Amino acid sequence: MSDKDSRIEDFGDKIIDGKKIAAFIESSLKEKIDYLKNNGIVPCIYVILIGDNPASVIYVRNKENAANRCGIMSKKIVLPVNISENELLNKINELNDDSLVHGILVQLPIPPHIDENKIMEAISSNKDVDGFHPFNEGKIFTGNSSFYPCTPFGIVKMLDYSNIELKGKNVVIIGQSIIVGKPLSIMLMNRNATVSALNIYTNNIRCWTNMADILISATGKAHLINESFVKDGCVVVDVGIAKLDGKICGDVDFDSVIKKVSKITPVPGGVGPVTVAVLMENTVNAALQFLSNS
Ligand code: GUN
């Protein structure tokens, strides 16, 4: 039995099971995908991978596997690490113009000689299944974006699925990336949570985390969070992924905090699978929008 399985066995009532929630999201897409196919459309996502960063290679493979499970066409374009910004922009423009392509994703991080903002802006906002185009990012503020970034959207779905109230709760987010922390802060503010956004310059993070009803950690620092960071009954969402002693682990030292938490997302098997399922949902929605506009 894997570590994750034994945790579910031992602490079942406390675990927010990402694999189960992802399976639920993926199965709920079936009806929409059938509808698209009956209208002659196979939802299609292109994933662009630059170089061979081992973590990125695994993430991209997980996305391809999910697409296969769902009946979504997925295509991977692998580009050399020294590709020029212009060559990448040309590739994106080709995909923007291809009516058979509904979603485009450039796996991050990208090499430093390429301007990430320029790339995100180049992807058509109608095909922006990552939700990183400034138009879609801006719409997060008003809560009516067509594409919410997959990890934050997945986290909100996991909390909702677990019937965790957000309104009036103290939510502390560690990490302010454009992929997780920043969009998630706004999405939780839209749900009337009281949000504190911490970063690497925050003094005495324990002061903040000890007040958290919901603690979300997205730093990539293995086992940053132990029991001294959480109050009794806290809900912990672990967005980190790292390796410690050859084993995959998150930002949170699971064994240390489990006594105190009311709910926790494990790593692996927590936020990761749900993020991928939300990407599939965004791709299907992109195809549906294409159909309704054609
Ligand atoms: N790298 C890590 N997370 C993500 C993500 O959600 N989207 C993309 N494009 N790259 C990532």
mmCIF file of C-alpha atoms and ligand atoms in Angstrom:
data_model
loop_
_atom_site.group_PDB
_atom_site.id
_atom_site.type_symbol
_atom_site.label_atom_id
_atom_site.label_comp_id
_atom_site.label_asym_id
_atom_site.label_seq_id
_atom_site.Cartn_x
_atom_site.Cartn_y
_atom_site.Cartn_z
ATOM 1 C CA MET A 1 0.000 0.000 0.000
ATOM 2 C CA SER A 2 1.363 3.473 -0.877
ATOM 3 C CA ASP A 3 1.960 6.180 1.755
ATOM 4 C CA LYS A 4 -1.024 8.105 0.494
ATOM 5 C CA ASP A 5 -3.344 5.111 0.769
ATOM 6 C CA SER A 6 -2.294 4.361 4.313
ATOM 7 C CA ARG A 7 -2.861 7.977 5.290
ATOM 8 C CA ILE A 8 -6.372 7.848 3.879
ATOM 9 C CA GLU A 9 -6.942 4.669 5.844
ATOM 10 C CA ASP A 10 -5.616 6.088 9.108
ATOM 11 C CA PHE A 11 -6.967 9.647 8.913
ATOM 12 C CA GLY A 12 -9.831 9.259 6.410
ATOM 13 C CA ASP A 13 -12.148 11.790 8.021
ATOM 14 C CA LYS A 14 -9.453 14.473 7.964
ATOM 15 C CA ILE A 15 -8.162 13.937 4.429
ATOM 16 C CA ILE A 16 -9.407 16.021 1.517
ATOM 17 C CA ASP A 17 -8.907 13.385 -1.179
ATOM 18 C CA GLY A 18 -7.744 15.159 -4.347
ATOM 19 C CA LYS A 19 -7.878 12.031 -6.480
ATOM 20 C CA LYS A 20 -11.534 11.477 -5.614
ATOM 21 C CA ILE A 21 -12.472 15.107 -6.273
ATOM 22 C CA ALA A 22 -10.530 15.089 -9.557
ATOM 23 C CA ALA A 23 -12.355 11.927 -10.659
ATOM 24 C CA PHE A 24 -15.671 13.605 -9.832
ATOM 25 C CA ILE A 25 -14.749 16.722 -11.883
ATOM 26 C CA GLU A 26 -13.524 14.613 -14.806
ATOM 27 C CA SER A 27 -16.649 12.435 -14.852
ATOM 28 C CA SER A 28 -18.894 15.511 -14.726
ATOM 29 C CA LEU A 29 -17.288 16.677 -18.004
ATOM 30 C CA LYS A 30 -18.541 13.636 -19.901
ATOM 31 C CA GLU A 31 -21.919 15.109 -20.814
ATOM 32 C CA LYS A 32 -20.373 18.329 -22.190
ATOM 33 C CA ILE A 33 -17.739 16.385 -24.158
ATOM 34 C CA ASP A 34 -20.442 14.146 -25.679
ATOM 35 C CA TYR A 35 -22.435 17.249 -26.619
ATOM 36 C CA LEU A 36 -19.366 18.755 -28.318
ATOM 37 C CA LYS A 37 -18.640 15.525 -30.185
ATOM 38 C CA ASN A 38 -22.261 15.323 -31.353
ATOM 39 C CA ASN A 39 -21.656 18.777 -32.814
ATOM 40 C CA GLY A 40 -18.492 17.645 -34.602
ATOM 41 C CA ILE A 41 -16.023 19.111 -32.097
ATOM 42 C CA VAL A 42 -13.317 17.233 -30.212
ATOM 43 C CA PRO A 43 -11.992 19.497 -27.464
ATOM 44 C CA CYS A 44 -8.277 19.962 -28.064
ATOM 45 C CA ILE A 45 -5.468 21.331 -25.900
ATOM 46 C CA TYR A 46 -1.893 22.055 -26.990
ATOM 47 C CA VAL A 47 0.760 21.986 -24.274
ATOM 48 C CA ILE A 48 4.088 23.617 -25.037
ATOM 49 C CA LEU A 49 7.044 22.347 -23.047
ATOM 50 C CA ILE A 50 10.339 24.186 -23.343
ATOM 51 C CA GLY A 51 13.404 22.164 -22.380
ATOM 52 C CA ASP A 52 13.357 19.092 -20.157
ATOM 53 C CA ASN A 53 12.858 20.304 -16.596
ATOM 54 C CA PRO A 54 12.050 16.970 -14.852
ATOM 55 C CA ALA A 55 9.156 18.376 -12.785
ATOM 56 C CA SER A 56 7.626 20.037 -15.866
ATOM 57 C CA VAL A 57 7.961 16.795 -17.850
ATOM 58 C CA ILE A 58 5.953 14.978 -15.143
ATOM 59 C CA TYR A 59 3.298 17.736 -14.923
ATOM 60 C CA VAL A 60 2.846 17.693 -18.697
ATOM 61 C CA ARG A 61 2.547 13.906 -18.707
ATOM 62 C CA ASN A 62 -0.155 14.119 -16.002
ATOM 63 C CA LYS A 63 -2.073 16.579 -18.178
ATOM 64 C CA GLU A 64 -1.808 14.278 -21.226
ATOM 65 C CA ASN A 65 -3.011 11.294 -19.184
ATOM 66 C CA ALA A 66 -6.011 13.239 -17.870
ATOM 67 C CA ALA A 67 -6.919 14.388 -21.379
ATOM 68 C CA ASN A 68 -6.792 10.771 -22.591
ATOM 69 C CA ARG A 69 -9.048 9.649 -19.746
ATOM 70 C CA CYS A 70 -11.590 12.367 -20.574
ATOM 71 C CA GLY A 71 -11.625 12.001 -24.372
ATOM 72 C CA ILE A 72 -9.940 15.365 -24.907
ATOM 73 C CA MET A 73 -7.352 15.559 -27.667
ATOM 74 C CA SER A 74 -4.004 16.639 -26.259
ATOM 75 C CA LYS A 75 -0.940 17.526 -28.286
ATOM 76 C CA LYS A 76 2.502 18.233 -26.890
ATOM 77 C CA ILE A 77 5.041 20.491 -28.521
ATOM 78 C CA VAL A 78 8.533 20.147 -27.081
ATOM 79 C CA LEU A 79 10.835 23.056 -27.907
ATOM 80 C CA PRO A 80 14.570 23.380 -27.242
ATOM 81 C CA VAL A 81 15.600 25.406 -24.203
ATOM 82 C CA ASN A 82 17.408 27.913 -26.436
ATOM 83 C CA ILE A 83 14.335 28.673 -28.573
ATOM 84 C CA SER A 84 14.026 32.395 -29.248
ATOM 85 C CA GLU A 85 11.137 34.464 -27.945
ATOM 86 C CA ASN A 86 10.083 35.201 -31.524
ATOM 87 C CA GLU A 87 10.025 31.555 -32.537
ATOM 88 C CA LEU A 88 7.841 30.785 -29.523
ATOM 89 C CA LEU A 89 5.527 33.705 -30.309
ATOM 90 C CA ASN A 90 5.202 32.453 -33.900
ATOM 91 C CA LYS A 91 4.246 28.986 -32.656
ATOM 92 C CA ILE A 92 1.608 30.492 -30.343
ATOM 93 C CA ASN A 93 0.193 32.609 -33.167
ATOM 94 C CA GLU A 94 -0.108 29.510 -35.367
ATOM 95 C CA LEU A 95 -2.120 27.792 -32.632
ATOM 96 C CA ASN A 96 -4.210 30.946 -32.040
ATOM 97 C CA ASP A 97 -5.202 30.832 -35.727
ATOM 98 C CA ASP A 98 -5.993 27.103 -35.779
ATOM 99 C CA SER A 99 -9.739 26.636 -35.298
ATOM 100 C CA LEU A 100 -9.236 23.004 -34.248
ATOM 101 C CA VAL A 101 -7.274 24.134 -31.168
ATOM 102 C CA HIS A 102 -9.347 25.249 -28.170
ATOM 103 C CA GLY A 103 -6.752 25.517 -25.403
ATOM 104 C CA ILE A 104 -3.086 26.561 -25.347
ATOM 105 C CA LEU A 105 -0.811 26.148 -22.343
ATOM 106 C CA VAL A 106 2.865 27.035 -22.058
ATOM 107 C CA GLN A 107 4.291 25.049 -19.154
ATOM 108 C CA LEU A 108 6.038 27.300 -16.621
ATOM 109 C CA PRO A 109 8.739 28.041 -15.727
ATOM 110 C CA ILE A 110 10.144 29.117 -19.083
ATOM 111 C CA PRO A 111 13.799 30.025 -19.727
ATOM 112 C CA PRO A 112 14.785 33.465 -18.398
ATOM 113 C CA HIS A 113 15.649 34.914 -21.858
ATOM 114 C CA ILE A 114 11.938 34.753 -22.733
ATOM 115 C CA ASP A 115 9.565 37.388 -21.328
ATOM 116 C CA GLU A 116 6.857 35.402 -19.524
ATOM 117 C CA ASN A 117 4.368 38.297 -19.537
ATOM 118 C CA LYS A 118 4.734 38.672 -23.296
ATOM 119 C CA ILE A 119 4.041 34.964 -23.787
ATOM 120 C CA MET A 120 0.972 34.952 -21.541
ATOM 121 C CA GLU A 121 -0.375 37.980 -23.405
ATOM 122 C CA ALA A 122 0.256 36.341 -26.795
ATOM 123 C CA ILE A 123 -2.033 33.392 -26.101
ATOM 124 C CA SER A 124 -5.533 34.252 -27.308
ATOM 125 C CA SER A 125 -7.684 35.067 -24.276
ATOM 126 C CA ASN A 126 -10.308 32.662 -25.716
ATOM 127 C CA LYS A 127 -7.802 29.783 -25.600
ATOM 128 C CA ASP A 128 -6.195 30.768 -22.307
ATOM 129 C CA VAL A 129 -7.047 27.597 -20.357
ATOM 130 C CA ASP A 130 -4.376 28.484 -17.763
ATOM 131 C CA GLY A 131 -6.159 31.765 -16.984
ATOM 132 C CA PHE A 132 -2.899 33.741 -17.111
ATOM 133 C CA HIS A 133 -3.807 36.222 -19.866
ATOM 134 C CA PRO A 134 -4.069 39.732 -18.348
ATOM 135 C CA PHE A 135 -7.646 40.052 -19.651
ATOM 136 C CA ASN A 136 -8.721 36.911 -17.803
ATOM 137 C CA GLU A 137 -6.594 37.769 -14.769
ATOM 138 C CA GLY A 138 -8.296 41.161 -14.580
ATOM 139 C CA LYS A 139 -11.695 39.511 -14.681
ATOM 140 C CA ILE A 140 -10.874 37.563 -11.526
ATOM 141 C CA PHE A 141 -11.463 40.836 -9.667
ATOM 142 C CA THR A 142 -15.090 40.964 -10.755
ATOM 143 C CA GLY A 143 -15.595 37.217 -10.431
ATOM 144 C CA ASN A 144 -16.705 36.697 -14.044
ATOM 145 C CA SER A 145 -13.618 35.304 -15.760
ATOM 146 C CA SER A 146 -14.081 32.626 -18.417
ATOM 147 C CA PHE A 147 -10.910 30.878 -17.254
ATOM 148 C CA TYR A 148 -9.740 30.878 -13.646
ATOM 149 C CA PRO A 149 -6.161 29.699 -13.011
ATOM 150 C CA CYS A 150 -6.315 25.953 -12.426
ATOM 151 C CA THR A 151 -4.596 25.597 -9.046
ATOM 152 C CA PRO A 152 -6.529 28.353 -7.214
ATOM 153 C CA PHE A 153 -9.802 27.277 -8.828
ATOM 154 C CA GLY A 154 -9.053 23.679 -7.839
ATOM 155 C CA ILE A 155 -8.372 24.716 -4.236
ATOM 156 C CA VAL A 156 -11.681 26.595 -4.016
ATOM 157 C CA LYS A 157 -13.469 23.541 -5.444
ATOM 158 C CA MET A 158 -11.777 21.264 -2.885
ATOM 159 C CA LEU A 159 -12.883 23.514 -0.016
ATOM 160 C CA ASP A 160 -16.424 23.706 -1.395
ATOM 161 C CA TYR A 161 -16.568 19.966 -2.003
ATOM 162 C CA SER A 162 -15.543 19.460 1.642
ATOM 163 C CA ASN A 163 -18.277 21.873 2.821
ATOM 164 C CA ILE A 164 -15.767 24.255 4.355
ATOM 165 C CA GLU A 165 -17.302 27.701 4.873
ATOM 166 C CA LEU A 166 -15.187 30.563 3.497
ATOM 167 C CA LYS A 167 -17.259 33.595 4.483
ATOM 168 C CA GLY A 168 -15.832 35.295 7.567
ATOM 169 C CA LYS A 169 -12.916 32.870 7.853
ATOM 170 C CA ASN A 170 -9.317 33.900 8.450
ATOM 171 C CA VAL A 171 -7.454 32.540 5.450
ATOM 172 C CA VAL A 172 -3.677 32.786 5.437
ATOM 173 C CA ILE A 173 -1.880 32.148 2.151
ATOM 174 C CA ILE A 174 1.894 31.689 2.108
ATOM 175 C CA GLY A 175 3.366 32.497 -1.311
ATOM 176 C CA GLN A 176 2.309 35.219 -3.698
ATOM 177 C CA SER A 177 2.988 33.746 -7.121
ATOM 178 C CA ILE A 178 0.952 34.633 -10.167
ATOM 179 C CA ILE A 179 0.074 30.929 -10.499
ATOM 180 C CA VAL A 180 -1.359 30.421 -7.007
ATOM 181 C CA GLY A 181 -1.136 33.047 -4.255
ATOM 182 C CA LYS A 182 -2.215 36.230 -6.027
ATOM 183 C CA PRO A 183 -5.253 34.915 -7.941
ATOM 184 C CA LEU A 184 -6.311 32.751 -4.986
ATOM 185 C CA SER A 185 -6.259 35.787 -2.645
ATOM 186 C CA ILE A 186 -8.732 37.601 -4.889
ATOM 187 C CA MET A 187 -10.922 34.533 -5.416
ATOM 188 C CA LEU A 188 -11.226 34.022 -1.662
ATOM 189 C CA MET A 189 -11.882 37.734 -1.070
ATOM 190 C CA ASN A 190 -14.740 37.386 -3.572
ATOM 191 C CA ARG A 191 -16.090 34.688 -1.251
ATOM 192 C CA ASN A 192 -15.888 37.102 1.715
ATOM 193 C CA ALA A 193 -12.979 35.441 3.485
ATOM 194 C CA THR A 194 -10.517 37.628 5.403
ATOM 195 C CA VAL A 195 -7.323 36.998 3.464
ATOM 196 C CA SER A 196 -3.728 37.518 4.597
ATOM 197 C CA ALA A 197 -1.129 37.084 1.865
ATOM 198 C CA LEU A 198 2.332 36.258 3.204
ATOM 199 C CA ASN A 199 5.606 36.310 1.307
ATOM 200 C CA ILE A 200 9.271 35.575 1.991
ATOM 201 C CA TYR A 201 9.716 39.001 3.587
ATOM 202 C CA THR A 202 6.876 38.535 6.088
ATOM 203 C CA ASN A 203 8.169 38.780 9.655
ATOM 204 C CA ASN A 204 7.304 35.984 12.042
ATOM 205 C CA ILE A 205 4.968 33.994 9.814
ATOM 206 C CA ARG A 206 3.882 31.884 12.809
ATOM 207 C CA CYS A 207 2.100 34.970 14.205
ATOM 208 C CA TRP A 208 -0.096 34.959 11.118
ATOM 209 C CA THR A 209 -0.481 31.228 10.570
ATOM 210 C CA ASN A 210 -1.529 30.646 14.174
ATOM 211 C CA MET A 211 -4.586 32.823 13.509
ATOM 212 C CA ALA A 212 -5.566 30.913 10.382
ATOM 213 C CA ASP A 213 -8.855 29.034 10.170
ATOM 214 C CA ILE A 214 -7.633 27.959 6.748
ATOM 215 C CA LEU A 215 -3.904 27.834 6.004
ATOM 216 C CA ILE A 216 -2.776 27.512 2.394
ATOM 217 C CA SER A 217 0.923 27.009 1.794
ATOM 218 C CA ALA A 218 2.402 27.392 -1.690
ATOM 219 C CA THR A 219 6.143 27.840 -1.254
ATOM 220 C CA GLY A 220 7.764 24.609 -2.520
ATOM 221 C CA LYS A 221 9.822 24.491 0.717
ATOM 222 C CA ALA A 222 9.641 20.932 1.998
ATOM 223 C CA HIS A 223 8.073 20.576 5.464
ATOM 224 C CA LEU A 224 8.113 24.323 6.161
ATOM 225 C CA ILE A 225 4.910 23.957 8.199
ATOM 226 C CA ASN A 226 4.871 21.880 11.385
ATOM 227 C CA GLU A 227 2.438 21.758 14.297
ATOM 228 C CA SER A 228 3.787 24.981 15.809
ATOM 229 C CA PHE A 229 2.363 26.888 12.799
ATOM 230 C CA VAL A 230 -1.240 25.689 13.068
ATOM 231 C CA LYS A 231 -4.003 26.205 15.582
ATOM 232 C CA ASP A 232 -6.354 23.421 16.653
ATOM 233 C CA GLY A 233 -9.059 22.737 14.094
ATOM 234 C CA CYS A 234 -7.260 24.498 11.234
ATOM 235 C CA VAL A 235 -7.917 23.415 7.628
ATOM 236 C CA VAL A 236 -4.578 22.995 5.842
ATOM 237 C CA VAL A 237 -4.150 23.114 2.073
ATOM 238 C CA ASP A 238 -0.698 22.008 0.922
ATOM 239 C CA VAL A 239 0.179 23.298 -2.545
ATOM 240 C CA GLY A 240 3.902 22.549 -2.272
ATOM 241 C CA ILE A 241 5.678 19.757 -4.033
ATOM 242 C CA ALA A 242 9.270 18.862 -3.279
ATOM 243 C CA LYS A 243 11.500 15.888 -2.576
ATOM 244 C CA LEU A 244 12.839 15.006 0.845
ATOM 245 C CA ASP A 245 15.025 11.902 1.328
ATOM 246 C CA GLY A 246 13.958 10.761 -2.157
ATOM 247 C CA LYS A 247 10.239 10.972 -1.323
ATOM 248 C CA ILE A 248 7.659 13.400 -2.719
ATOM 249 C CA CYS A 249 6.413 15.718 -0.002
ATOM 250 C CA GLY A 250 4.691 19.052 0.404
ATOM 251 C CA ASP A 251 5.202 22.293 2.329
ATOM 252 C CA VAL A 252 3.491 20.679 5.296
ATOM 253 C CA ASP A 253 4.930 18.087 7.664
ATOM 254 C CA PHE A 254 1.840 15.893 7.589
ATOM 255 C CA ASP A 255 2.765 13.676 10.548
ATOM 256 C CA SER A 256 3.454 16.704 12.736
ATOM 257 C CA VAL A 257 0.236 18.642 11.995
ATOM 258 C CA ILE A 258 -2.287 15.803 11.601
ATOM 259 C CA LYS A 259 -3.203 15.764 15.325
ATOM 260 C CA LYS A 260 -4.253 19.417 15.231
ATOM 261 C CA VAL A 261 -5.936 19.894 11.850
ATOM 262 C CA SER A 262 -9.611 19.349 11.094
ATOM 263 C CA LYS A 263 -8.928 18.763 7.376
ATOM 264 C CA ILE A 264 -5.810 18.520 5.250
ATOM 265 C CA THR A 265 -4.906 17.982 1.604
ATOM 266 C CA PRO A 266 -2.163 15.333 1.314
ATOM 267 C CA VAL A 267 0.868 15.419 -0.985
ATOM 268 C CA PRO A 268 0.781 13.539 -3.256
ATOM 269 C CA GLY A 269 -2.910 13.023 -4.010
ATOM 270 C CA GLY A 270 -4.205 16.436 -2.944
ATOM 271 C CA VAL A 271 -4.179 19.681 -4.917
ATOM 272 C CA GLY A 272 -2.186 18.264 -7.888
ATOM 273 C CA PRO A 273 -4.827 15.958 -9.426
ATOM 274 C CA VAL A 274 -7.558 18.569 -8.941
ATOM 275 C CA THR A 275 -5.461 21.214 -10.728
ATOM 276 C CA VAL A 276 -5.195 18.902 -13.735
ATOM 277 C CA ALA A 277 -8.940 18.132 -13.682
ATOM 278 C CA VAL A 278 -9.723 21.864 -13.666
ATOM 279 C CA LEU A 279 -7.472 22.293 -16.694
ATOM 280 C CA MET A 280 -9.628 19.706 -18.468
ATOM 281 C CA GLU A 281 -12.748 21.618 -17.410
ATOM 282 C CA ASN A 282 -11.303 24.885 -18.740
ATOM 283 C CA THR A 283 -10.457 23.149 -22.042
ATOM 284 C CA VAL A 284 -13.979 21.790 -22.423
ATOM 285 C CA ASN A 285 -15.400 25.236 -21.605
ATOM 286 C CA ALA A 286 -13.087 26.811 -24.216
ATOM 287 C CA ALA A 287 -14.443 24.360 -26.812
ATOM 288 C CA LEU A 288 -18.040 25.108 -25.754
ATOM 289 C CA GLN A 289 -17.394 28.852 -26.124
ATOM 290 C CA PHE A 290 -15.909 28.210 -29.579
ATOM 291 C CA LEU A 291 -19.034 26.273 -30.558
ATOM 292 C CA SER A 292 -21.406 28.943 -29.291
ATOM 293 C CA ASN A 293 -19.466 31.657 -31.185
ATOM 294 C CA SER A 294 -19.319 29.730 -34.468
HETATM 295 N N1 GUN B 1 3.811 25.315 -13.724
HETATM 296 C C1 GUN B 1 3.368 25.014 -12.476
HETATM 297 N N2 GUN B 1 2.029 25.186 -12.396
HETATM 298 C C2 GUN B 1 1.612 25.575 -13.622
HETATM 299 C C3 GUN B 1 0.337 25.894 -14.162
HETATM 300 O O1 GUN B 1 -0.715 25.852 -13.495
HETATM 301 N N3 GUN B 1 0.329 26.268 -15.474
HETATM 302 C C4 GUN B 1 1.476 26.335 -16.219
HETATM 303 N N4 GUN B 1 1.365 26.726 -17.475
HETATM 304 N N5 GUN B 1 2.665 26.052 -15.738
HETATM 305 C C5 GUN B 1 2.739 25.652 -14.447
#
